[in-house]
Coordinates of C-alpha atoms and ligand atoms in Angstrom, one line a residue:
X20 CA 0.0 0.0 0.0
X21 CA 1.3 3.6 -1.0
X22 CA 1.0 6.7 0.9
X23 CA 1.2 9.8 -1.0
X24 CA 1.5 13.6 0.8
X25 CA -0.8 15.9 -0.8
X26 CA 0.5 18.8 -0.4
X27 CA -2.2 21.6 -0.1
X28 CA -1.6 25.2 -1.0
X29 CA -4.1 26.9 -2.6
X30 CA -6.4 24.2 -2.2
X31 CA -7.3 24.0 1.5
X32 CA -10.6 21.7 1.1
X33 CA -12.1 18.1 0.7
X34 CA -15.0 18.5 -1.8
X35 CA -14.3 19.0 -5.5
X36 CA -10.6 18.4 -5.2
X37 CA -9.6 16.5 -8.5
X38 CA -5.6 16.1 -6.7
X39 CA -7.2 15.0 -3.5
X40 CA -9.4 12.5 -5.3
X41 CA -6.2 11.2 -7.6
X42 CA -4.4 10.3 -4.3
X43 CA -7.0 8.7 -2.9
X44 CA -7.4 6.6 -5.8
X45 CA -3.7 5.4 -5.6
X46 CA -3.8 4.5 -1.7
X47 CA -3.1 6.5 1.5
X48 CA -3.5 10.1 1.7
X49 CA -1.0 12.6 4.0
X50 CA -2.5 16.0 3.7
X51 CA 0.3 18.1 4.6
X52 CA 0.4 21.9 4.3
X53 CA 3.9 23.6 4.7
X54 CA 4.5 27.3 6.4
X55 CA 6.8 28.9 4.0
X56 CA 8.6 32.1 5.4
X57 CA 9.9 32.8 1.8
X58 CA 6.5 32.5 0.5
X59 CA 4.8 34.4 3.6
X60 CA 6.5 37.7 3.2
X61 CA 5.1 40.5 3.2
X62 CA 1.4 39.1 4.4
X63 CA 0.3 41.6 7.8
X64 CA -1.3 40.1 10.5
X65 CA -5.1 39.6 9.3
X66 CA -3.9 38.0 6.1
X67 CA -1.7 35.2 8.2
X68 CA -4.6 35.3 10.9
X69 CA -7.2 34.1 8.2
X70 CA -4.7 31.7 7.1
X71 CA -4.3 30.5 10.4
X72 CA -8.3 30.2 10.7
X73 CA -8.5 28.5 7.5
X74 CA -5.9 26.0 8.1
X75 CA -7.6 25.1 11.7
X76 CA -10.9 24.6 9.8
X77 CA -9.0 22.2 7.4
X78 CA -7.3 20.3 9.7
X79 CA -10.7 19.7 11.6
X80 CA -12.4 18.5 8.1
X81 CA -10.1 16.7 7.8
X82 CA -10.5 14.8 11.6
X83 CA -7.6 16.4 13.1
X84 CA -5.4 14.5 10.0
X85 CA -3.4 17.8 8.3
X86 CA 0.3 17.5 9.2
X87 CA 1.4 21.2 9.3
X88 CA 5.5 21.8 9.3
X89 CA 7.1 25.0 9.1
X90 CA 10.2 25.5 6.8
X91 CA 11.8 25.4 3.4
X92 CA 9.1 23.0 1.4
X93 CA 11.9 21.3 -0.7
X94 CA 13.4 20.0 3.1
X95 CA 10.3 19.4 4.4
X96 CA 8.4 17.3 2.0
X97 CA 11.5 15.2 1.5
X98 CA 11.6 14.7 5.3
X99 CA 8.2 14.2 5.8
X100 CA 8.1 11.9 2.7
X101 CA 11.1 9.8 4.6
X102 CA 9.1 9.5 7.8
X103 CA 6.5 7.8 6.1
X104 CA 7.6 6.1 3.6
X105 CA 5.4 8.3 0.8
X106 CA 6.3 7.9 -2.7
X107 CA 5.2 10.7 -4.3
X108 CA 4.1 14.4 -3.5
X109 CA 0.5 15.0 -5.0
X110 CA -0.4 19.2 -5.9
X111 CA -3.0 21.1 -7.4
X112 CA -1.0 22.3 -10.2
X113 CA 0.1 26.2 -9.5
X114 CA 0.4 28.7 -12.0
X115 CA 1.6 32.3 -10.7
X116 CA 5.2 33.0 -11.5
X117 CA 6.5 32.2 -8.2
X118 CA 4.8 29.1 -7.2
X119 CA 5.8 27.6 -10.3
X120 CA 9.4 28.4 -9.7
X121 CA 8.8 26.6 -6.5
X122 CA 7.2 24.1 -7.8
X123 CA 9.7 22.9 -10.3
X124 CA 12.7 23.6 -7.6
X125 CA 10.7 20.9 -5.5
X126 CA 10.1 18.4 -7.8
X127 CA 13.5 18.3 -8.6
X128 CA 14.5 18.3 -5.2
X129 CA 12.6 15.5 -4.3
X130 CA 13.2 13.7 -7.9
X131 CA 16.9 13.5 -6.1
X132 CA 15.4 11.9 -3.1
X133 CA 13.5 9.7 -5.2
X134 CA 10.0 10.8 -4.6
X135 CA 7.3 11.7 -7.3
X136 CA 5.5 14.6 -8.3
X137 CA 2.0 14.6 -9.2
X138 CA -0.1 17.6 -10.5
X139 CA -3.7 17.8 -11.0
X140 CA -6.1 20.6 -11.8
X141 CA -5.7 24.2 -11.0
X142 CA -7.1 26.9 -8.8
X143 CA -9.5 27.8 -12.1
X144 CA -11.8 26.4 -14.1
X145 CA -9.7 26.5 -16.7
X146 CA -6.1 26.2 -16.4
X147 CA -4.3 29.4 -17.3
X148 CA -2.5 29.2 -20.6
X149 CA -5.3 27.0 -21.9
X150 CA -7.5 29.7 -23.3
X151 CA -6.0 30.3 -26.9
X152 CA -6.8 32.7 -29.9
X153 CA -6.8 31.5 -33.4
X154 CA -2.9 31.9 -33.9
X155 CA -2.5 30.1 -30.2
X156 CA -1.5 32.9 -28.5
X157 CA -2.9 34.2 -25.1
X158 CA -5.6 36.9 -25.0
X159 CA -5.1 40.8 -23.8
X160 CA -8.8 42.0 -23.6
X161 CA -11.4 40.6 -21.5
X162 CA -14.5 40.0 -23.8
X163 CA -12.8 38.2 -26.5
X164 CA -10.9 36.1 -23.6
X165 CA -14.1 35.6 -21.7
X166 CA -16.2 34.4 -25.3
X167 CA -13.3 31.9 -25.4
X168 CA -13.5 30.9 -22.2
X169 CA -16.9 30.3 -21.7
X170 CA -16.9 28.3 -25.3
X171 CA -14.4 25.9 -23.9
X172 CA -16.2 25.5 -20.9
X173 CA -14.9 23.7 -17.7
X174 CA -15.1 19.8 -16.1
X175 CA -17.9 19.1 -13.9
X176 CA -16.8 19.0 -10.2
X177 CA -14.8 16.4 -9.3
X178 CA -17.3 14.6 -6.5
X179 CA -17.9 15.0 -2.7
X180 CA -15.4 15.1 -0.2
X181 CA -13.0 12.5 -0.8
X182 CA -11.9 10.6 2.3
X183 CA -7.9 10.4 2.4
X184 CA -8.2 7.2 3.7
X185 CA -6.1 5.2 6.5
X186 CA -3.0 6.1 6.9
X187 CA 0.0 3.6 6.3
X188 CA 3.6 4.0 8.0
X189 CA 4.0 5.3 11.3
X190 CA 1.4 7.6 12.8
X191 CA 2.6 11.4 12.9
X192 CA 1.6 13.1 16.7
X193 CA 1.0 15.7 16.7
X194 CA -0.2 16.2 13.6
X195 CA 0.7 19.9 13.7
X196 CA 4.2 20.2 14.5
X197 CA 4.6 22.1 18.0
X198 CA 6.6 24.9 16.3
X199 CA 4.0 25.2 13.6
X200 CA 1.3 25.1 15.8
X201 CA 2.5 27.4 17.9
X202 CA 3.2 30.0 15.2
X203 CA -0.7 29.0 14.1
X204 CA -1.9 30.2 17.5
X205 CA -0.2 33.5 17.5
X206 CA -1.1 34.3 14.2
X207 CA -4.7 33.5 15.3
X208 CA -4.5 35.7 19.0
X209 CA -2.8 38.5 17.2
X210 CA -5.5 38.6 14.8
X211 CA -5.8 42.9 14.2
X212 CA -9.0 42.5 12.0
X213 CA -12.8 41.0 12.3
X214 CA -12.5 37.7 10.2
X215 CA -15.4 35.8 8.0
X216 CA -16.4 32.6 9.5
X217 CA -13.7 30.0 8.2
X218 CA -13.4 26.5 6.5
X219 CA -14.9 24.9 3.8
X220 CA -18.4 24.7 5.3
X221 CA -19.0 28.4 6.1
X222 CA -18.0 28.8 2.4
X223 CA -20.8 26.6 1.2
X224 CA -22.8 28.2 3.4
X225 CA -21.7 31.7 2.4
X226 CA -22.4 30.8 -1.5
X227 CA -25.6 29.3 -1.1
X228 CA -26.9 32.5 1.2
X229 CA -25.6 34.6 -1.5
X230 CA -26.9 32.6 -4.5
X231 CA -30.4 32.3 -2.9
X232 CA -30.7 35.8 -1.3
X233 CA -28.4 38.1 -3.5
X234 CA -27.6 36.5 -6.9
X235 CA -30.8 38.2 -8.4
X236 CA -30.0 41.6 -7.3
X237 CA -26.4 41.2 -8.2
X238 CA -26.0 42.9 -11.7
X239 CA -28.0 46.1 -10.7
X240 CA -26.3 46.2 -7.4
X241 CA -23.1 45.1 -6.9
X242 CA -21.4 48.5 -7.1
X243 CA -23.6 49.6 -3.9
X244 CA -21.2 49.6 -1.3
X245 CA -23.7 50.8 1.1
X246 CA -25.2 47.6 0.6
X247 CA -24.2 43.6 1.1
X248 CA -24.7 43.4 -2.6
X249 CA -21.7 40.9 -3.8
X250 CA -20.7 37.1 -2.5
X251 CA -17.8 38.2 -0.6
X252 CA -16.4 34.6 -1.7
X253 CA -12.8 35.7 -2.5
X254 CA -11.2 35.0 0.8
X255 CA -12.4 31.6 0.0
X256 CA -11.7 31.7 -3.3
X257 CA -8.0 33.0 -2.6
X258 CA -7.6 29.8 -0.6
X259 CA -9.1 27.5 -2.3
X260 CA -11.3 26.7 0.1
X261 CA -13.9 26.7 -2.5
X262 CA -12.6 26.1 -6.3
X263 CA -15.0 28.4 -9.0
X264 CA -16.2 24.9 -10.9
X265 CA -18.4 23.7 -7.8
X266 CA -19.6 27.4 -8.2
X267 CA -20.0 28.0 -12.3
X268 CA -21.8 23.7 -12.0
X269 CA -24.2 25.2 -9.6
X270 CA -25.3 27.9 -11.9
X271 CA -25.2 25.7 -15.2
X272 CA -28.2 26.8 -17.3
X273 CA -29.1 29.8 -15.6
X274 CA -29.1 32.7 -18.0
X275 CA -30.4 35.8 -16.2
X276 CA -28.8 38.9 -15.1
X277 CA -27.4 38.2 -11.3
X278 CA -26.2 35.0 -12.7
X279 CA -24.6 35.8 -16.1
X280 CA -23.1 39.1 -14.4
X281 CA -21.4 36.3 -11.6
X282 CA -20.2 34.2 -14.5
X283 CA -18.1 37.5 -15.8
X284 CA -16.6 38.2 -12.6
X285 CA -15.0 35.0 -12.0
X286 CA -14.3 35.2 -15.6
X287 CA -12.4 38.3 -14.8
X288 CA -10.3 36.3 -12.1
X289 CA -9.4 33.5 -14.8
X290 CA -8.5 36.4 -17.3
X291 CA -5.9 37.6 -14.7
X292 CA -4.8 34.8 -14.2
X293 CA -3.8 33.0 -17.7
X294 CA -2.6 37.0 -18.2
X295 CA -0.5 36.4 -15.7
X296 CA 0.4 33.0 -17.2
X297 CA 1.9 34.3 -20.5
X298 CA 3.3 37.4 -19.1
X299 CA 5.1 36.3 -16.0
X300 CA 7.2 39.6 -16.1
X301 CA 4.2 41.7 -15.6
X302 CA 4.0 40.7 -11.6
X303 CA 6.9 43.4 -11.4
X304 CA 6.4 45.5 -14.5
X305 CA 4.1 47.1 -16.6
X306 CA 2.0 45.1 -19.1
X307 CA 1.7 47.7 -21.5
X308 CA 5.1 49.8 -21.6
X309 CA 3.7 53.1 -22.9
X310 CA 3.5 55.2 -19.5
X311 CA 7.3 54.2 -18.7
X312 CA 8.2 57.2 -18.5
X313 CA 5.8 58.9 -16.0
X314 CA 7.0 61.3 -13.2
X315 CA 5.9 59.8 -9.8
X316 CA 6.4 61.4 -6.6
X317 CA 8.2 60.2 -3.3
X318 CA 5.5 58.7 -1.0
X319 CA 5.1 61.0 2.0
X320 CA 2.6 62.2 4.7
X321 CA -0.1 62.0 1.5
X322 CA 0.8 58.3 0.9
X323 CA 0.5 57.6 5.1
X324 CA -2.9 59.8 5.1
X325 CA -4.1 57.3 2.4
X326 CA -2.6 54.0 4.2
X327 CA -4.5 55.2 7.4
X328 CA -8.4 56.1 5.8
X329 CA -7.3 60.1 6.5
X330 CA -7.2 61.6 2.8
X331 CA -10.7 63.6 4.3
X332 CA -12.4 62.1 0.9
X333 CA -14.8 60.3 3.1
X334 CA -15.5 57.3 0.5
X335 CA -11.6 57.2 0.2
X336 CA -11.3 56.8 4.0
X337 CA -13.8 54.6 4.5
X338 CA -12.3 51.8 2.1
X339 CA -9.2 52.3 3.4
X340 CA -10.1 51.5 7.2
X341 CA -12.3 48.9 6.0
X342 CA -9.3 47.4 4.3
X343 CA -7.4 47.5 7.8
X344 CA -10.6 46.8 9.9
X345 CA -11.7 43.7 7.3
X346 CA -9.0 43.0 5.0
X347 CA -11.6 43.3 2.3
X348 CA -13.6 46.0 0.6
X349 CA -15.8 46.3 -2.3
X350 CA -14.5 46.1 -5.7
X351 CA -15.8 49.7 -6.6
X352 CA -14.0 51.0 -3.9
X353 CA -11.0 49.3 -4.5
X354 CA -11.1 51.1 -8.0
X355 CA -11.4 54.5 -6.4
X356 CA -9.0 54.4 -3.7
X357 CA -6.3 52.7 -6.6
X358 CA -7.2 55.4 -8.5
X359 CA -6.9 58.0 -5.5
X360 CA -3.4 56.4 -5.4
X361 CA -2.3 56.9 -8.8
X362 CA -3.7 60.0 -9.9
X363 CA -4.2 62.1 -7.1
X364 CA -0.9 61.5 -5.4
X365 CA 1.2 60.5 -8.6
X366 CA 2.5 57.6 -6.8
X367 CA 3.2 54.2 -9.0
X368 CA 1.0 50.9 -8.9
X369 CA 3.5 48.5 -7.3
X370 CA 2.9 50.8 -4.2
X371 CA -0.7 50.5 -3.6
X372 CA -0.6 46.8 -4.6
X373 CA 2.3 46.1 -2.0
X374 CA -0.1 47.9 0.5
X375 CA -3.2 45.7 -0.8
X376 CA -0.5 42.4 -0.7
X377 CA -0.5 42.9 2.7
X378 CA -3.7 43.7 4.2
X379 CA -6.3 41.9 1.6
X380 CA -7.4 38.3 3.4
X381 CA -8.8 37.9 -0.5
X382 CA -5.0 38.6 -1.9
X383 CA -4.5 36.9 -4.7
X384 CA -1.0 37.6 -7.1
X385 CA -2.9 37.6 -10.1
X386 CA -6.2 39.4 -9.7
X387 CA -4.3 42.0 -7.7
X388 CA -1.4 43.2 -9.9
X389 CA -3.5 43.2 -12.9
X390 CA -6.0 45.3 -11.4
X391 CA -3.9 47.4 -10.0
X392 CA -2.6 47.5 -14.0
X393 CA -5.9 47.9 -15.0
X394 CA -6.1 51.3 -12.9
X395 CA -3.3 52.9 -14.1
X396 CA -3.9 52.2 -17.3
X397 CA -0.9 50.1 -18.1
X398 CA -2.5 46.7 -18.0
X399 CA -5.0 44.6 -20.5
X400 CA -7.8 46.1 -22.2
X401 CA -8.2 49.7 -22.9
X402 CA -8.7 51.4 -19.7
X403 CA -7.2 55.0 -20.6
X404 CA -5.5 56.6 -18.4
X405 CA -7.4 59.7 -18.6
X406 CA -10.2 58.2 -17.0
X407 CA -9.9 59.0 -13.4
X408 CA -12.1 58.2 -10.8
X409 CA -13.9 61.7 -9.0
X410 CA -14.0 60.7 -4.8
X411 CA -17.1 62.8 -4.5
X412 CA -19.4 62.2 -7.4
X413 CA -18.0 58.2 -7.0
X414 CA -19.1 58.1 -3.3
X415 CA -22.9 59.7 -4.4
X416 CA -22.9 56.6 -6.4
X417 CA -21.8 53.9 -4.9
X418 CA -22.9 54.8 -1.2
X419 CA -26.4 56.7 -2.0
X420 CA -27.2 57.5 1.8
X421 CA -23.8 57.7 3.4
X422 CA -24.3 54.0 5.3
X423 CA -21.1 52.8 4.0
X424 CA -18.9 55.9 5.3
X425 CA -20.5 56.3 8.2
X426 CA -20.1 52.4 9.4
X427 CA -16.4 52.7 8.8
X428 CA -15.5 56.3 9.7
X429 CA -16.8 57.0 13.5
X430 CA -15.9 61.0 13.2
X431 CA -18.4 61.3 10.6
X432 CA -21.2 58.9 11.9
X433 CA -23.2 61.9 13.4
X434 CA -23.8 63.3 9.8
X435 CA -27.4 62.5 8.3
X436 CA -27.7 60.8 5.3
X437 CA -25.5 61.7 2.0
X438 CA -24.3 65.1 4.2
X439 CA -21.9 62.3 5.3
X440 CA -20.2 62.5 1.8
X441 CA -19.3 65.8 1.7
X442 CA -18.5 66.8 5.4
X443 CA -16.7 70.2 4.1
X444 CA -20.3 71.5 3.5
X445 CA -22.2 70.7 6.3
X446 CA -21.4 72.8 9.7
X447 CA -20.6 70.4 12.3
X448 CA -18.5 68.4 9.5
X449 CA -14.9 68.3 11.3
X450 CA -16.4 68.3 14.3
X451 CA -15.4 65.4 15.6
X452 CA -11.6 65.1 14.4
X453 CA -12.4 64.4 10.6
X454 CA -9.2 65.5 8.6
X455 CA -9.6 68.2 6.1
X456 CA -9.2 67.3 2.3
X457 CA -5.2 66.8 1.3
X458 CA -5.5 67.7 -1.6
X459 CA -8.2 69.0 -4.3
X460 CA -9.5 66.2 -6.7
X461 CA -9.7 69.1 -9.6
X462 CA -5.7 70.1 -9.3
X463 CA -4.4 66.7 -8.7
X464 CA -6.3 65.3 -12.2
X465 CA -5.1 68.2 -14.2
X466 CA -1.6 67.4 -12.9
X467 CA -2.3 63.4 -13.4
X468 CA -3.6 64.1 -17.1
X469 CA -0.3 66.7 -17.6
X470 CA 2.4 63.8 -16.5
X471 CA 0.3 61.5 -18.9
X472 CA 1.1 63.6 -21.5
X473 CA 4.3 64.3 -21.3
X474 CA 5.4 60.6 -20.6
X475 CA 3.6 59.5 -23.9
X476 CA 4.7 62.8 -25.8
X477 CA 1.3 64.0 -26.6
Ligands
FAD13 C1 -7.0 47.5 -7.1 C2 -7.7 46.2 -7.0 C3 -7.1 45.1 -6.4 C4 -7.8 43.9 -6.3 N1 -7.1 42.8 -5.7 C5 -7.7 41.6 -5.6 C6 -7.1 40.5 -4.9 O1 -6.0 40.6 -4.4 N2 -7.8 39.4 -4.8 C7 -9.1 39.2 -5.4 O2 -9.7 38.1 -5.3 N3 -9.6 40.2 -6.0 C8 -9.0 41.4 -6.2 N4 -9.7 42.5 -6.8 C9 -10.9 42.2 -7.5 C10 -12.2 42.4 -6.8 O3 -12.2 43.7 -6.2 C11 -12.5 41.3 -5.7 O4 -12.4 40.0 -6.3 C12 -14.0 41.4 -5.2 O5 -14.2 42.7 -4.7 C13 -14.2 40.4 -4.2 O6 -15.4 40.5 -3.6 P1 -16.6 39.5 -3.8 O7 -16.1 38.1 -3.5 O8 -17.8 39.9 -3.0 O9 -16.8 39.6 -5.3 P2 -18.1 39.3 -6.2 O10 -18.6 40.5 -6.9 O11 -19.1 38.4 -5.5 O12 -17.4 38.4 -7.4 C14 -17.3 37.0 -7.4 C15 -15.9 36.6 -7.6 O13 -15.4 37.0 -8.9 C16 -14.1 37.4 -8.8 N5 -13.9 38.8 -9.2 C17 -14.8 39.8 -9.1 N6 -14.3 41.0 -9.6 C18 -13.1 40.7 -10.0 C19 -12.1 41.5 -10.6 N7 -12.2 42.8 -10.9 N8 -10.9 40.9 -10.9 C20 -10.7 39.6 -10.6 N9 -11.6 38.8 -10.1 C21 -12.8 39.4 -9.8 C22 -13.6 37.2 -7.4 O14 -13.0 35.9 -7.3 C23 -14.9 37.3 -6.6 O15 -14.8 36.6 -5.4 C24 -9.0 43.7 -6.9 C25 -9.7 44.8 -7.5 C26 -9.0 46.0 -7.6 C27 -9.7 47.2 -8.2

């Protein structure tokens, strides 16, 4: 009888799990996750917190049987693989430009030791790279991409939780390695930010809840930040706690609105992804050259006033401490306070996505640098850079009554309805310690819209 470590990364459940399933069907099952120092870098507390939450409610599907070791993964799936006599190390195939690096520096590593390496599926529906245009090259823009995509079409889930089976060799305890564990816990009591319920079944219960309540509203309402319009899936999603397949099977059929509207969105996060695929360099650089040589300015007090929620553009602030209250906001907002970033303090993408890197609990590499690109106009498709998001007339939109701005920002909670918006108008505005604008929308876009100019010599 074999055993087999399946090494779980971005695929921290038991249901729909095509690798999980393929080491089943060979014998034993060691679920092992590994805490990579190299690979945790740069997450802040709430990200490694819901990590931390996420891998508890793993280990417990899993009845207590995830093996969690801290260290270089190379070291310790060759160690682990020793210990138990595994043959081969099963994966859900990655596809970002640094986990594949890994990847293949692992396999190899363990090639020496004499242990396999098995990859299965992906994190999408379909695996980046797959989705081809007529001369077999990667797509750019979105719609043509997404047409492709959705003519291709995906595998139906791969079946209920899988059971890893008994466990051959010698028994691990604990299954969490003290120092691991350990590391786990502080993660967990250090936690800065209000976390979603985690695991595998609060996702379920999470889609379902948003399918049956929300999913019909969705298209007209998902930029309403004011309201719980949109799934808030994507900390799931980021971990793989729920793969988008058991979603997009769920919905098969369904053609209206809320639905098709859904289908495009996590269309959008395969798009980044298989961008990502065929232009590794992009993680670090822009897609589209053309604005290489914009001015940016040093990041200052402006750039901490933004990091903190205290621009005094109260949709601004409000996404921002969301982001350090939540680690999530809405995607509207994200768009606004990126564009806040870029164009009303001239400061370069790689900045605000470092900031996003750390703090999102949804971070994913793919979905963030590219929309971050997408922003400053130096991505896929043609978002020009002259379109720049206004933090007032924005806000009116996307948070009608002032709910959203006055749940996150306590100095401005005493304002009634949209006054809340624009604080500088109403009398008792700063009142209560809410900053003063940093800077005039109307000045900073004519400067943004100047710099473009100049860096693509028009
Ligand atoms: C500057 C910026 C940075 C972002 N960084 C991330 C990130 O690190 N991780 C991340 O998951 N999303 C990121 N997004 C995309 C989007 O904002 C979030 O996916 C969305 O807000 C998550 O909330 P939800 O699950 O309620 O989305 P829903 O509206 O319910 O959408 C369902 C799913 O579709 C996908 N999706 C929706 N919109 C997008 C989009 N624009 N791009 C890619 N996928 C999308 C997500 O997986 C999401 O969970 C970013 C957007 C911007 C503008």
């Amino acid at each position: 009888m074999t055993t087999t470590l399946l090494w779980l990364r971005r695929d921290l459940r038991r249901h729909d799990h095509p690798a999980l399933a393929a080491a089943a069907a060979a014998g034993g099952v060691l679920p092992v996750h590994v805490l990579d120092p190299h690979e945790l870098a740069g997450a802040g507390p709430g990200r490694l917190a819901w990590l931390a939450a996420t891998l508890r409610a793993t280990a417990e599907s899993f009845g207590g049987r995830l093996c969690v070791r801290l260290g270089d993964p190379a070291e310790v799936l060759a160690a682990l693989a020793h210990e138990v006599g595994a043959t081969a190390v099963q994966v859900t195939t990655e596809t970002a430009p640094d986990g594949r690096a890994r990847d293949d520096r692992v396999a190899e590593a363990l090639a020496e030791t004499g242990v396999g390496w098995l990859a299965t599926g992906s994190p999408y529906a379909v695996t980046p790279g797959r989705v081809r245009n007529l001369a077999g090259r990667g797509y750019r823009v979105f719609t043509p991409f997404e047409r492709a995509w959705r003519a291709r079409g995906w595998p139906d889930p791969a079946g209920p939780a899988v059971d890893p089976g008994p466990l051959h060799g010698p028994a691990l305890r604990p299954w969490i390695q003290p120092e691991a564990s350990a590391i786990l816990e502080s993660w967990l009591t250090s936690c800065p930010i209000r976390l979603p319920a985690a695991g595998e079944a609060a996702a379920l219960r999470a889609w379902r809840e948003f399918r049956d309540e929300r999913l019909d509203s969705y298209a007209e309402e998902r930029d309403r930040a004011d309201l719980r319009s949109t799934s808030r899936l994507s900390p799931y999603l980021a971990l793989g706690v729920l793969h988008p397949r058991t979603l997009l099977a769920d919905l098969a059929g369904r053609r209206d609105p809320g639905a098709a509207k859904f289908v495009s969105e996590l269309a959008w996060r395969e798009f980044y992804a298989d961008v990502l695929w065929h232009h590794p360099d992009s993680l670090a650089s822009d897609l589209v050259p053309a604005l290489a040589g914009m001015a940016f300015d040093e990041p200052g007090s402006r750039y901490d006033a933004w990091r903190a929620g205290r621009t005094g553009y109260p949709l601004v602030d409000a996404g921002m401490r969301q982001l350090l209250a939540e680690g999530w906001l809405p995607n509207r907002v994200r768009m606004v306070v990126a564009s806040f970033l870029l164009k009303d303090l001239h400061l370069p993408w790689r900045l605000g996505a470092r900031h996003f890197r750390e703090h999102l609990i949804d971070y994913d590499v793919a979905s963030n640098t590219h929309n971050w690109q997408w922003v400053a106009g130096t991505g896929t498709d043609a978002a020009p850079y002259h379109r720049v998001f206004n933090p007032v007339t924005q806000a009116a939109a996307a948070d009608r009554d002032g709910g959203y701005v006055r749940r996150h920002i306590p100095e401005l909670a005493h304002l009634p309805g949209p006054a809340a918006l624009r604080p500088w108008d109403h009398p008792a505005g700063h009142l209560h310690g809410y900053p003063a604008r940093i800077l005039d929308h109307a000045t900073e876009r004519a400067e943004a819209l100047t710099r473009y100019r100049l860096a693509v010599g028009r």
